[in-house]
Coordinates of C-alpha atoms and ligand atoms in Angstrom, one line a residue:
Chain A
X126 CA 33.7 -64.8 57.1
X127 CA 36.9 -66.6 57.9
X128 CA 37.7 -70.2 57.2
X129 CA 39.5 -71.5 60.3
X130 CA 41.3 -74.8 60.6
X131 CA 40.8 -76.2 64.1
X132 CA 43.9 -78.3 64.9
X133 CA 41.6 -81.1 65.9
X134 CA 38.6 -80.9 63.7
X135 CA 40.0 -79.4 60.4
X136 CA 38.7 -76.4 58.4
X137 CA 35.3 -75.0 59.6
X138 CA 33.4 -71.7 59.1
X139 CA 34.1 -68.9 61.6
X140 CA 30.5 -69.2 62.9
X141 CA 31.6 -72.2 64.9
X142 CA 34.3 -70.4 66.8
X143 CA 34.8 -67.7 69.4
X144 CA 37.6 -65.3 69.2
X145 CA 39.6 -65.0 72.5
X146 CA 41.9 -62.1 71.6
X147 CA 45.7 -61.8 71.8
X148 CA 47.5 -65.1 72.6
X149 CA 50.6 -65.8 74.7
X150 CA 49.8 -63.4 77.5
X151 CA 51.2 -65.1 80.5
X152 CA 49.6 -64.4 83.9
X153 CA 52.2 -63.0 86.2
X154 CA 53.5 -65.7 88.5
X155 CA 53.7 -63.4 91.5
X156 CA 50.5 -61.4 90.8
X157 CA 50.0 -60.3 94.4
X158 CA 53.4 -58.5 94.5
X159 CA 53.8 -56.8 91.1
X160 CA 53.2 -53.1 90.6
X161 CA 49.8 -51.7 89.5
X162 CA 51.4 -50.6 86.3
X163 CA 52.7 -54.2 85.6
X164 CA 49.3 -55.6 86.4
X165 CA 47.6 -53.0 84.1
X166 CA 50.1 -54.1 81.3
X167 CA 49.0 -57.7 81.8
X168 CA 45.3 -57.1 82.2
X169 CA 44.6 -54.3 79.7
X170 CA 47.5 -53.4 77.3
X171 CA 47.4 -55.1 74.0
X172 CA 49.7 -55.1 70.9
X173 CA 46.9 -54.7 68.4
X174 CA 49.3 -54.7 65.5
X175 CA 48.4 -53.9 61.9
X176 CA 50.1 -57.1 60.6
X177 CA 50.7 -60.6 61.9
X178 CA 48.8 -61.3 65.2
X179 CA 48.9 -64.3 67.5
X180 CA 45.4 -64.9 68.8
X181 CA 43.3 -67.4 70.7
X182 CA 40.2 -69.2 69.3
X183 CA 37.8 -71.5 70.9
X184 CA 36.0 -74.1 68.7
X185 CA 32.8 -73.4 70.6
X186 CA 30.3 -75.2 68.4
X187 CA 32.7 -78.1 67.7
X188 CA 35.2 -79.8 70.0
X189 CA 35.1 -76.8 72.4
X190 CA 38.9 -76.7 72.7
X191 CA 41.1 -73.6 72.7
X192 CA 43.9 -73.2 70.2
X193 CA 46.1 -70.4 68.8
X194 CA 46.3 -68.8 65.3
X195 CA 48.7 -66.6 63.4
X196 CA 46.5 -64.2 61.4
X197 CA 47.2 -61.0 59.5
X198 CA 44.9 -58.2 60.7
X199 CA 44.9 -56.3 57.4
X200 CA 44.5 -59.2 54.9
X201 CA 42.8 -61.7 57.3
X202 CA 45.1 -64.4 56.0
X203 CA 45.5 -67.2 58.5
X204 CA 49.0 -68.5 58.2
X205 CA 48.9 -71.2 60.9
X206 CA 46.7 -72.7 63.7
X207 CA 48.3 -74.7 66.5
X208 CA 47.6 -76.3 69.7
X209 CA 48.3 -74.7 73.1
X210 CA 51.7 -75.6 74.2
X211 CA 53.0 -75.9 70.6
X212 CA 55.9 -73.7 69.6
X213 CA 54.5 -70.5 68.1
X214 CA 55.3 -70.2 64.3
X215 CA 57.4 -67.4 63.1
X216 CA 55.5 -64.7 61.2
X217 CA 56.4 -64.7 57.4
X218 CA 58.7 -62.0 56.4
Chain B
X5 CA 36.4 -16.9 54.1
X6 CA 33.3 -16.0 52.0
X7 CA 30.3 -16.4 54.3
X8 CA 27.5 -18.7 53.0
X9 CA 24.0 -17.0 53.1
X10 CA 20.9 -16.5 51.0
X11 CA 22.6 -13.5 49.4
X12 CA 25.8 -15.3 48.5
X13 CA 23.6 -18.1 47.0
X14 CA 21.7 -15.5 44.9
X15 CA 25.0 -13.8 43.9
X16 CA 26.6 -17.0 42.8
X17 CA 23.5 -18.0 40.9
X18 CA 24.3 -15.1 38.6
X19 CA 27.6 -16.6 37.7
X20 CA 26.0 -20.1 37.3
X21 CA 27.7 -21.3 40.5
X22 CA 31.1 -21.4 38.8
X23 CA 32.9 -18.9 41.1
X24 CA 32.4 -20.4 44.6
X25 CA 35.5 -20.0 46.6
X26 CA 37.3 -23.2 47.6
X27 CA 36.1 -24.3 50.9
X28 CA 39.6 -24.9 52.3
X29 CA 43.1 -24.5 50.8
X30 CA 45.4 -27.4 50.0
X31 CA 48.8 -26.1 51.1
X32 CA 52.1 -27.9 51.1
X33 CA 53.3 -28.7 54.6
X34 CA 55.6 -26.2 56.2
X35 CA 58.8 -27.4 57.9
X36 CA 57.2 -26.8 61.4
X37 CA 54.1 -25.9 63.3
X38 CA 53.2 -25.0 66.9
X39 CA 50.8 -28.0 67.0
X40 CA 50.5 -31.0 64.6
X41 CA 47.2 -32.9 64.7
X42 CA 47.5 -36.4 63.2
X43 CA 44.2 -37.6 61.7
X44 CA 41.8 -35.6 59.7
X45 CA 38.6 -37.1 60.9
X46 CA 35.9 -35.0 62.7
X47 CA 37.7 -35.2 66.0
X48 CA 41.1 -34.1 64.6
X49 CA 39.4 -31.2 62.6
X50 CA 37.4 -30.1 65.7
X51 CA 40.7 -30.2 67.7
X52 CA 42.3 -27.8 65.2
X53 CA 39.2 -25.6 65.0
X54 CA 39.0 -25.1 68.8
X55 CA 42.8 -24.7 69.1
X56 CA 42.4 -21.7 66.8
X57 CA 39.1 -20.4 68.1
X58 CA 39.3 -20.9 71.8
X59 CA 43.1 -20.8 72.4
X60 CA 44.4 -18.5 69.6
X61 CA 46.8 -21.2 68.4
X62 CA 46.6 -21.0 64.6
X63 CA 50.0 -22.2 63.5
X64 CA 48.5 -25.7 63.3
X65 CA 48.5 -28.6 60.7
X66 CA 46.1 -31.4 60.4
X67 CA 47.8 -34.4 58.7
X68 CA 45.5 -36.9 57.1
X69 CA 46.7 -40.0 55.3
X70 CA 43.7 -40.2 53.0
X71 CA 41.1 -37.6 52.6
X72 CA 39.4 -35.7 55.5
X73 CA 36.4 -37.5 56.8
X74 CA 37.3 -40.6 54.9
X75 CA 37.6 -42.8 58.2
X76 CA 34.9 -43.4 60.7
X77 CA 33.6 -39.9 60.4
X78 CA 32.3 -40.6 56.9
X79 CA 31.2 -44.2 57.7
X80 CA 29.1 -43.9 60.8
X81 CA 25.3 -44.0 61.2
X82 CA 25.3 -40.4 62.6
X83 CA 23.3 -41.0 65.8
X84 CA 23.9 -38.2 68.3
X85 CA 22.7 -38.4 72.0
X86 CA 24.0 -37.8 75.5
X87 CA 22.1 -40.4 77.5
X88 CA 25.0 -42.0 79.2
X89 CA 24.7 -43.5 82.6
X90 CA 27.8 -42.4 84.5
X91 CA 28.4 -38.8 85.5
X92 CA 31.8 -38.5 83.7
X93 CA 30.4 -39.7 80.4
X94 CA 27.1 -37.8 80.8
X95 CA 28.9 -34.4 81.3
X96 CA 31.3 -35.0 78.3
X97 CA 28.7 -36.2 75.8
X98 CA 26.2 -33.5 77.0
X99 CA 29.0 -30.8 76.3
X100 CA 29.3 -32.2 72.8
X101 CA 25.5 -32.2 72.2
X102 CA 25.3 -28.6 73.3
X103 CA 28.2 -27.7 70.9
X104 CA 26.4 -29.6 68.2
X105 CA 23.2 -27.5 68.8
X106 CA 25.1 -24.3 67.9
X107 CA 27.5 -25.7 65.4
X108 CA 25.8 -24.8 62.1
X109 CA 25.6 -21.2 63.2
X110 CA 29.2 -21.3 64.6
X111 CA 30.7 -22.8 61.5
X112 CA 28.5 -21.0 59.0
X113 CA 27.8 -24.5 57.5
X114 CA 24.7 -26.5 57.7
X115 CA 25.4 -29.7 59.4
X116 CA 21.7 -30.7 59.1
X117 CA 21.4 -31.5 62.8
X118 CA 18.0 -33.1 63.2
X119 CA 16.9 -33.5 66.8
X120 CA 14.2 -36.1 66.1
X121 CA 14.6 -38.0 69.3
X122 CA 16.4 -41.2 70.2
X123 CA 14.3 -44.0 71.5
X124 CA 15.8 -46.9 73.4
X125 CA 13.5 -49.9 73.7
X126 CA 13.0 -52.3 76.7
X127 CA 12.0 -55.8 76.0
X128 CA 12.0 -57.3 79.6
X129 CA 11.3 -56.3 83.2
X130 CA 15.0 -56.1 83.7
X131 CA 15.5 -53.8 80.6
X132 CA 12.7 -51.6 82.0
X133 CA 14.4 -51.3 85.5
X134 CA 17.8 -50.5 83.9
X135 CA 16.2 -48.0 81.7
X136 CA 14.4 -46.2 84.5
X137 CA 17.5 -46.0 86.5
X138 CA 19.4 -44.5 83.5
X139 CA 16.6 -41.9 83.0
X140 CA 16.7 -40.9 86.7
X141 CA 20.5 -40.6 86.6
X142 CA 20.3 -38.5 83.5
X143 CA 17.7 -36.1 84.9
X144 CA 19.9 -35.7 88.0
X145 CA 22.6 -34.6 85.6
X146 CA 20.2 -32.1 84.0
X147 CA 19.9 -34.1 80.7
X148 CA 16.5 -34.4 79.1
X149 CA 15.2 -37.9 79.2
X150 CA 11.8 -39.5 79.6
X151 CA 10.3 -43.0 80.2
X152 CA 7.6 -44.0 77.6
X153 CA 5.0 -46.7 78.3
X154 CA 4.2 -49.3 75.7
X155 CA 1.2 -47.4 74.5
X156 CA 3.2 -44.2 74.1
X157 CA 5.8 -46.1 72.1
X158 CA 3.2 -47.6 70.0
X159 CA 1.6 -44.1 69.3
X160 CA 5.1 -42.6 68.5
X161 CA 6.2 -45.4 66.2
X162 CA 3.1 -47.2 64.8
X163 CA 5.1 -49.5 62.6
X164 CA 7.0 -51.0 65.6
X165 CA 5.9 -54.6 66.5
X166 CA 5.1 -54.1 70.2
X167 CA 2.5 -56.7 71.2
X168 CA 2.9 -59.7 73.4
X169 CA 3.1 -62.0 70.4
X170 CA 6.0 -60.0 68.9
X171 CA 9.4 -61.9 68.8
X172 CA 10.8 -59.1 70.9
X173 CA 7.8 -57.6 72.8
X174 CA 8.3 -54.0 73.8
X175 CA 7.5 -53.1 77.5
X176 CA 8.4 -49.5 77.2
X177 CA 11.3 -47.2 76.2
X178 CA 13.3 -44.2 77.1
X179 CA 13.5 -41.2 74.9
X180 CA 15.9 -38.3 74.6
X181 CA 14.2 -35.7 72.4
X182 CA 17.3 -33.6 71.9
X183 CA 19.0 -36.7 70.4
X184 CA 19.0 -37.3 66.7
X185 CA 21.2 -37.4 63.7
X186 CA 23.5 -35.0 61.7
X187 CA 25.1 -35.1 58.3
X188 CA 28.5 -36.6 58.9
X189 CA 30.3 -35.2 55.9
X190 CA 29.0 -31.8 56.6
X191 CA 30.5 -31.9 60.1
X192 CA 33.9 -32.8 58.7
X193 CA 33.7 -30.2 55.9
X194 CA 32.3 -27.4 58.0
X195 CA 35.0 -27.9 60.7
X196 CA 37.7 -28.0 58.0
X197 CA 36.4 -24.8 56.3
X198 CA 36.2 -23.0 59.6
X199 CA 39.6 -24.2 60.8
X200 CA 41.2 -23.2 57.5
X201 CA 39.7 -19.7 57.8
X202 CA 41.6 -19.4 61.1
X203 CA 44.8 -20.3 59.2
X204 CA 45.0 -24.0 60.0
X205 CA 46.8 -26.0 57.3
X206 CA 44.7 -29.1 56.3
X207 CA 47.1 -31.4 54.5
X208 CA 45.6 -34.5 52.9
X209 CA 47.4 -37.6 51.4
X210 CA 50.0 -37.1 54.1
X211 CA 50.6 -40.2 56.2
X212 CA 52.5 -40.0 59.5
X213 CA 55.1 -42.8 59.5
X214 CA 57.1 -41.9 62.7
X215 CA 56.9 -39.8 65.8
X216 CA 60.2 -38.0 66.5
X217 CA 61.3 -37.7 70.1
X218 CA 64.3 -35.7 71.5
X219 CA 65.3 -36.2 75.2
X220 CA 61.9 -37.8 76.2
X221 CA 59.9 -34.9 74.4
X222 CA 58.1 -35.1 71.1
X223 CA 59.9 -33.2 68.4
X224 CA 57.7 -33.7 65.4
X225 CA 56.6 -36.3 62.9
X226 CA 58.0 -38.1 59.9
X227 CA 55.5 -38.2 57.1
X228 CA 55.2 -39.4 53.5
X229 CA 55.6 -35.7 52.6
X230 CA 58.7 -35.1 54.7
X231 CA 59.6 -34.2 58.2
X232 CA 57.4 -31.8 60.1
X233 CA 58.7 -30.4 63.3
X234 CA 56.4 -29.5 66.2
X235 CA 56.7 -29.2 70.0
X236 CA 53.2 -30.6 70.5
X237 CA 51.6 -33.6 68.6
X238 CA 48.0 -34.6 69.1
X239 CA 47.1 -38.0 67.7
X240 CA 43.4 -38.6 66.8
X241 CA 43.5 -41.5 64.4
X242 CA 40.6 -43.8 65.8
X243 CA 41.3 -47.4 64.6
X244 CA 45.0 -46.7 64.0
X245 CA 45.6 -45.5 67.6
X246 CA 47.7 -48.6 68.5
X247 CA 49.8 -48.1 65.3
X248 CA 50.6 -44.5 66.1
X249 CA 51.2 -45.3 69.8
X250 CA 53.7 -48.1 68.9
X251 CA 55.7 -45.4 66.9
X252 CA 56.2 -43.5 70.2
X253 CA 56.8 -46.7 72.3
X254 CA 53.5 -46.4 74.1
X255 CA 51.1 -49.2 74.9
X256 CA 47.3 -48.7 74.7
X257 CA 44.5 -51.0 76.0
X258 CA 42.8 -50.6 72.7
X259 CA 41.9 -53.3 70.1
X260 CA 40.7 -52.5 66.5
X261 CA 37.6 -54.2 65.1
X262 CA 35.5 -53.8 62.0
X263 CA 32.1 -52.1 62.5
X264 CA 29.6 -52.3 59.8
X265 CA 26.5 -50.3 58.7
X266 CA 24.0 -50.6 55.9
X267 CA 21.4 -48.6 54.1
X268 CA 18.3 -49.8 52.3
X269 CA 16.9 -48.5 49.1
X270 CA 15.0 -45.2 49.6
X271 CA 11.4 -45.4 50.7
X272 CA 8.7 -42.9 51.7
X273 CA 9.0 -41.3 55.1
X274 CA 7.9 -44.0 57.7
X275 CA 10.2 -43.6 60.7
X276 CA 10.6 -40.3 62.3
X277 CA 12.9 -41.0 65.2
X278 CA 16.0 -43.0 65.9
X279 CA 15.1 -46.5 67.4
X280 CA 17.6 -48.5 69.2
X281 CA 17.4 -51.8 71.0
X282 CA 20.4 -52.8 73.2
X283 CA 19.0 -56.2 73.9
X284 CA 18.8 -57.4 70.3
X285 CA 21.6 -55.1 69.1
X286 CA 19.9 -53.2 66.4
X287 CA 19.2 -49.6 65.6
X288 CA 17.6 -47.8 62.7
X289 CA 16.8 -44.4 61.5
X290 CA 15.6 -43.0 58.1
X291 CA 17.8 -40.6 56.3
X292 CA 16.5 -37.5 54.6
X293 CA 16.8 -39.3 51.2
X294 CA 14.5 -42.1 52.5
X295 CA 17.1 -44.8 53.1
X296 CA 16.8 -46.9 56.2
X297 CA 20.2 -46.5 58.0
X298 CA 21.1 -49.5 60.2
X299 CA 24.1 -50.2 62.4
X300 CA 25.5 -53.7 63.0
X301 CA 27.8 -55.0 65.6
X302 CA 31.6 -55.5 65.5
X303 CA 33.4 -58.5 64.2
X304 CA 35.0 -60.3 67.2
X305 CA 38.6 -60.4 65.8
X306 CA 41.0 -57.6 65.5
X307 CA 41.2 -56.2 62.1
X308 CA 42.3 -53.1 60.0
X309 CA 40.6 -54.3 56.8
X310 CA 37.6 -51.8 56.9
X311 CA 35.3 -54.7 56.0
X312 CA 33.3 -57.2 58.1
X313 CA 31.5 -60.5 57.6
X314 CA 28.0 -61.0 56.2
X315 CA 26.8 -63.0 59.3
X316 CA 27.2 -59.9 61.4
X317 CA 25.0 -57.8 59.1
X318 CA 22.5 -60.7 58.9
X319 CA 22.2 -60.7 62.6
X320 CA 21.2 -57.0 62.7
X321 CA 18.9 -57.3 59.8
X322 CA 17.1 -60.2 61.3
X323 CA 16.5 -58.2 64.5
X324 CA 15.4 -55.1 62.6
X325 CA 12.9 -57.1 60.6
X326 CA 11.5 -58.6 63.8
X327 CA 11.1 -55.2 65.3
X328 CA 9.7 -53.7 62.1
X329 CA 7.9 -56.5 60.1
X330 CA 7.0 -53.8 57.5
X331 CA 10.7 -53.6 56.5
X332 CA 10.8 -57.3 55.5
X333 CA 10.6 -56.7 51.8
X334 CA 12.8 -53.6 51.6
X335 CA 16.2 -54.3 49.8
X336 CA 19.6 -53.5 51.1
X337 CA 21.5 -51.1 48.9
X338 CA 24.9 -50.9 50.4
X339 CA 26.9 -52.2 53.4
X340 CA 30.3 -50.9 54.5
X341 CA 32.6 -51.1 57.4
X342 CA 35.0 -48.9 59.4
X343 CA 37.8 -49.7 61.9
X344 CA 36.8 -48.8 65.4
X345 CA 39.2 -48.4 68.4
X346 CA 37.5 -50.3 71.3
X347 CA 38.6 -49.7 74.9
X348 CA 38.0 -52.2 77.6
X349 CA 35.6 -49.9 79.5
X350 CA 33.9 -48.6 76.3
X351 CA 35.0 -45.1 77.2
X352 CA 37.6 -42.9 75.3
X353 CA 41.1 -42.0 76.3
X354 CA 41.7 -38.3 76.1
X355 CA 44.9 -36.7 77.5
X356 CA 48.6 -36.7 78.0
X357 CA 51.0 -39.6 77.5
X358 CA 54.3 -40.6 79.0
X359 CA 56.0 -38.7 76.2
X360 CA 56.0 -35.0 76.9
X361 CA 54.2 -32.9 74.3
X362 CA 52.5 -36.0 72.9
X363 CA 48.7 -36.3 73.4
X364 CA 46.3 -39.0 72.4
X365 CA 42.5 -38.9 71.8
X366 CA 41.3 -42.4 71.0
X367 CA 39.1 -45.3 72.2
X368 CA 35.8 -43.8 71.0
X369 CA 35.1 -47.2 69.5
X370 CA 31.6 -47.6 68.1
X371 CA 30.2 -44.3 69.4
X372 CA 32.3 -41.2 68.9
X373 CA 30.5 -39.3 66.2
X374 CA 28.1 -37.8 68.8
X375 CA 31.2 -36.6 70.6
X376 CA 33.0 -34.9 67.7
X377 CA 32.8 -31.2 68.8
X378 CA 33.1 -32.0 72.5
X379 CA 36.1 -34.2 71.9
X380 CA 37.8 -31.6 69.9
X381 CA 37.0 -28.9 72.5
X382 CA 38.5 -30.8 75.5
X383 CA 41.5 -32.1 73.4
X384 CA 42.3 -28.5 72.2
X385 CA 42.2 -27.4 75.9
X386 CA 44.5 -30.3 76.9
X387 CA 47.0 -29.5 74.2
X388 CA 47.0 -25.8 74.6
X389 CA 47.3 -25.8 78.4
X390 CA 49.2 -29.1 78.7
X391 CA 46.6 -30.3 81.2
X392 CA 43.2 -31.8 80.8
X393 CA 40.0 -29.9 81.2
X394 CA 37.9 -31.1 84.2
X395 CA 35.5 -32.7 81.6
X396 CA 38.2 -35.0 80.2
X397 CA 40.4 -35.4 83.3
X398 CA 38.6 -38.7 84.3
X399 CA 39.4 -40.1 80.8
X400 CA 43.2 -40.3 81.3
X401 CA 45.3 -43.3 80.2
X402 CA 46.3 -44.0 83.8
X403 CA 42.8 -45.1 84.8
X404 CA 43.8 -48.5 83.7
X405 CA 46.4 -48.5 86.3
X406 CA 44.4 -46.8 89.1
X407 CA 41.3 -48.9 88.4
X408 CA 39.0 -45.9 88.1
X409 CA 37.4 -47.2 84.9
X410 CA 34.3 -45.6 83.5
X411 CA 32.5 -48.7 82.5
X412 CA 29.9 -47.9 79.9
X413 CA 29.4 -51.4 78.5
X414 CA 25.8 -51.9 78.8
X415 CA 25.4 -48.8 80.9
X416 CA 25.0 -46.6 77.8
X417 CA 22.0 -48.4 76.5
X418 CA 23.6 -49.6 73.2
X419 CA 27.1 -49.2 71.9
X420 CA 26.5 -46.3 69.4
Ligands
FAD93 C1 29.8 -48.3 60.9 C2 29.9 -47.3 62.0 C3 28.8 -46.7 62.6 C4 29.0 -45.8 63.7 N1 27.9 -45.2 64.2 C5 28.0 -44.2 65.0 C6 26.8 -43.5 65.5 O1 25.7 -43.7 65.1 N2 27.0 -42.6 66.4 C7 28.2 -42.2 66.9 O2 28.3 -41.3 67.8 N3 29.3 -42.9 66.5 C8 29.3 -43.9 65.6 N4 30.4 -44.5 65.1 C9 31.7 -44.2 65.7 C10 32.2 -42.9 65.1 O3 32.2 -43.0 63.7 C11 33.7 -42.7 65.5 O4 33.9 -42.8 66.9 C12 34.2 -41.2 65.2 O5 33.7 -40.9 63.8 C13 35.6 -41.2 65.2 O6 36.1 -39.9 64.7 P1 37.6 -39.7 64.5 O7 37.7 -38.3 63.9 O8 38.3 -39.9 65.8 O9 38.0 -40.9 63.5 P2 38.1 -41.0 61.9 O10 37.1 -40.3 61.3 O11 38.4 -42.4 61.7 O12 39.5 -40.2 61.7 C14 40.8 -40.7 61.9 C15 41.6 -40.3 60.7 O13 43.0 -40.6 61.0 C16 43.6 -40.9 59.8 N5 44.9 -41.6 60.0 C17 45.0 -42.9 60.5 N6 46.4 -43.2 60.6 C18 47.0 -42.1 60.1 C19 48.4 -41.7 59.9 N7 49.4 -42.6 60.2 N8 48.7 -40.5 59.4 C20 47.8 -39.6 59.1 N9 46.4 -39.9 59.3 C21 46.1 -41.1 59.8 C22 42.5 -41.9 59.1 O14 42.8 -41.9 57.7 C23 41.3 -41.1 59.5 O15 40.8 -40.2 58.5 C24 30.3 -45.5 64.1 C25 31.4 -46.0 63.4 C26 31.3 -46.9 62.4 C27 32.5 -47.5 61.7
ZN94 ZN1 37.7 -78.4 66.9

């Protein structure tokens, strides 16, 4: 089980959180007029990397706020958690 | 290939079983093939086998980064059934079940198919209505399926806690008698042996690290054992589908998650069918060795780590113990995980890609073991003819653009 640091509440067990999948996916501003292929890219296509992954978490059984995390999908190491709107951290090299 | 039979068994007994022929060769990769199949799981091996058997294409290599069947093929809970709600899925999984029914004979290898029935429980009026709808849809598609009343369920599975005071009261169930289990390793080994007999090269410890393209067409693959050229490449790598797709600059709607399973210590025969409950997410069967085989759910986050968290296992075990109080004191012997390729509509993607000559077969997620021969059969057709078979045409990647999804979430009773 992961130990996740909520930017507001501090380190808590994964059981308190809900995973919201890939982060930093912006809804197309002009959604009515983009092509079906572009809409599919927004709605369905995911990077799903084997490596560093930006993802969203919700502290469902805590402060109930959303935040972002930079986590490695092969080692599960969480390098950073940060509030929405914060600059996203660079993945370690 | 030496055929396995009662006579070969007797003959080899005379030489103390020391002279059995190798089941398949371990050749070095050739510089090029007509078709390269990436991924030596059941689906990749079935693809190679049917390419050779049905389409006469034998200059084929199966490239596997570890050992064959070491991925989800060797990690799954081996439930086989075809009771899917939508027509597209029903036809595809039924094709696979029919191939399974003849597979031991076809491969001359006992895959230990045991059609002991798959029972799906209903715990509420709503479950019951959905279940009847699914049974009716299945029967319209010519697939065997029946509704059982609570009394019938109780007679079939006496150890199941059915009554009104049960934590999860049982109102009834559906059953597909032709469903059951098979030996997963035997499926991989039997397909490998039969493909090898047709001349297919099975190359283990050979990881694909790049997909070569020339002028928009696929030209071959880079591997840890050198460059291998091929005009056609089929990728069947389950949890690693997105990794392979990225090598060719293709986006997939797939996310990789850990999926866990566990077995108990062996006990005497007590459970003769496969019992599944979608509502409480638990399913269990008893192996020939007497172990209770249980499947858990996925961890919610993306992962390639082939292990999941204990709380996910605990959730399943708690549900199984409520359904079967008699299992409460049985000890768990092993738990493990595989990485499954989950698609947004819980249906696979089988077909062509924007890169000519490159084909993908992925997205089987938590439930592709039952599809192993059928998946290989349609994928071999797709590669050989450069167009999908009518059975897999609806499962193209472009359904995510057209919107023609095949939404089997919930529709398919339970995820496996
Ligand atoms: C715990 C668990 C329980 C399950 N229970 C069931 C069930 O009861 N019923 C059911 O129908 N399904 C079940 N499934 C799903 C089923 O196991 C899979 O859908 C199916 O086995 C997929 O087969 P495959 O051949 O596509 O994948 P795999 O067997 O995973 O084969 C893919 C292969 O590709 C190889 N590979 C990856 N990357 C590369 C590369 N770069 N180069 C070369 N090779 C590579 C991997 O090493 C692997 O061997 C379960 C899965 C799990 C994990
Ligand atoms: Zn919080």
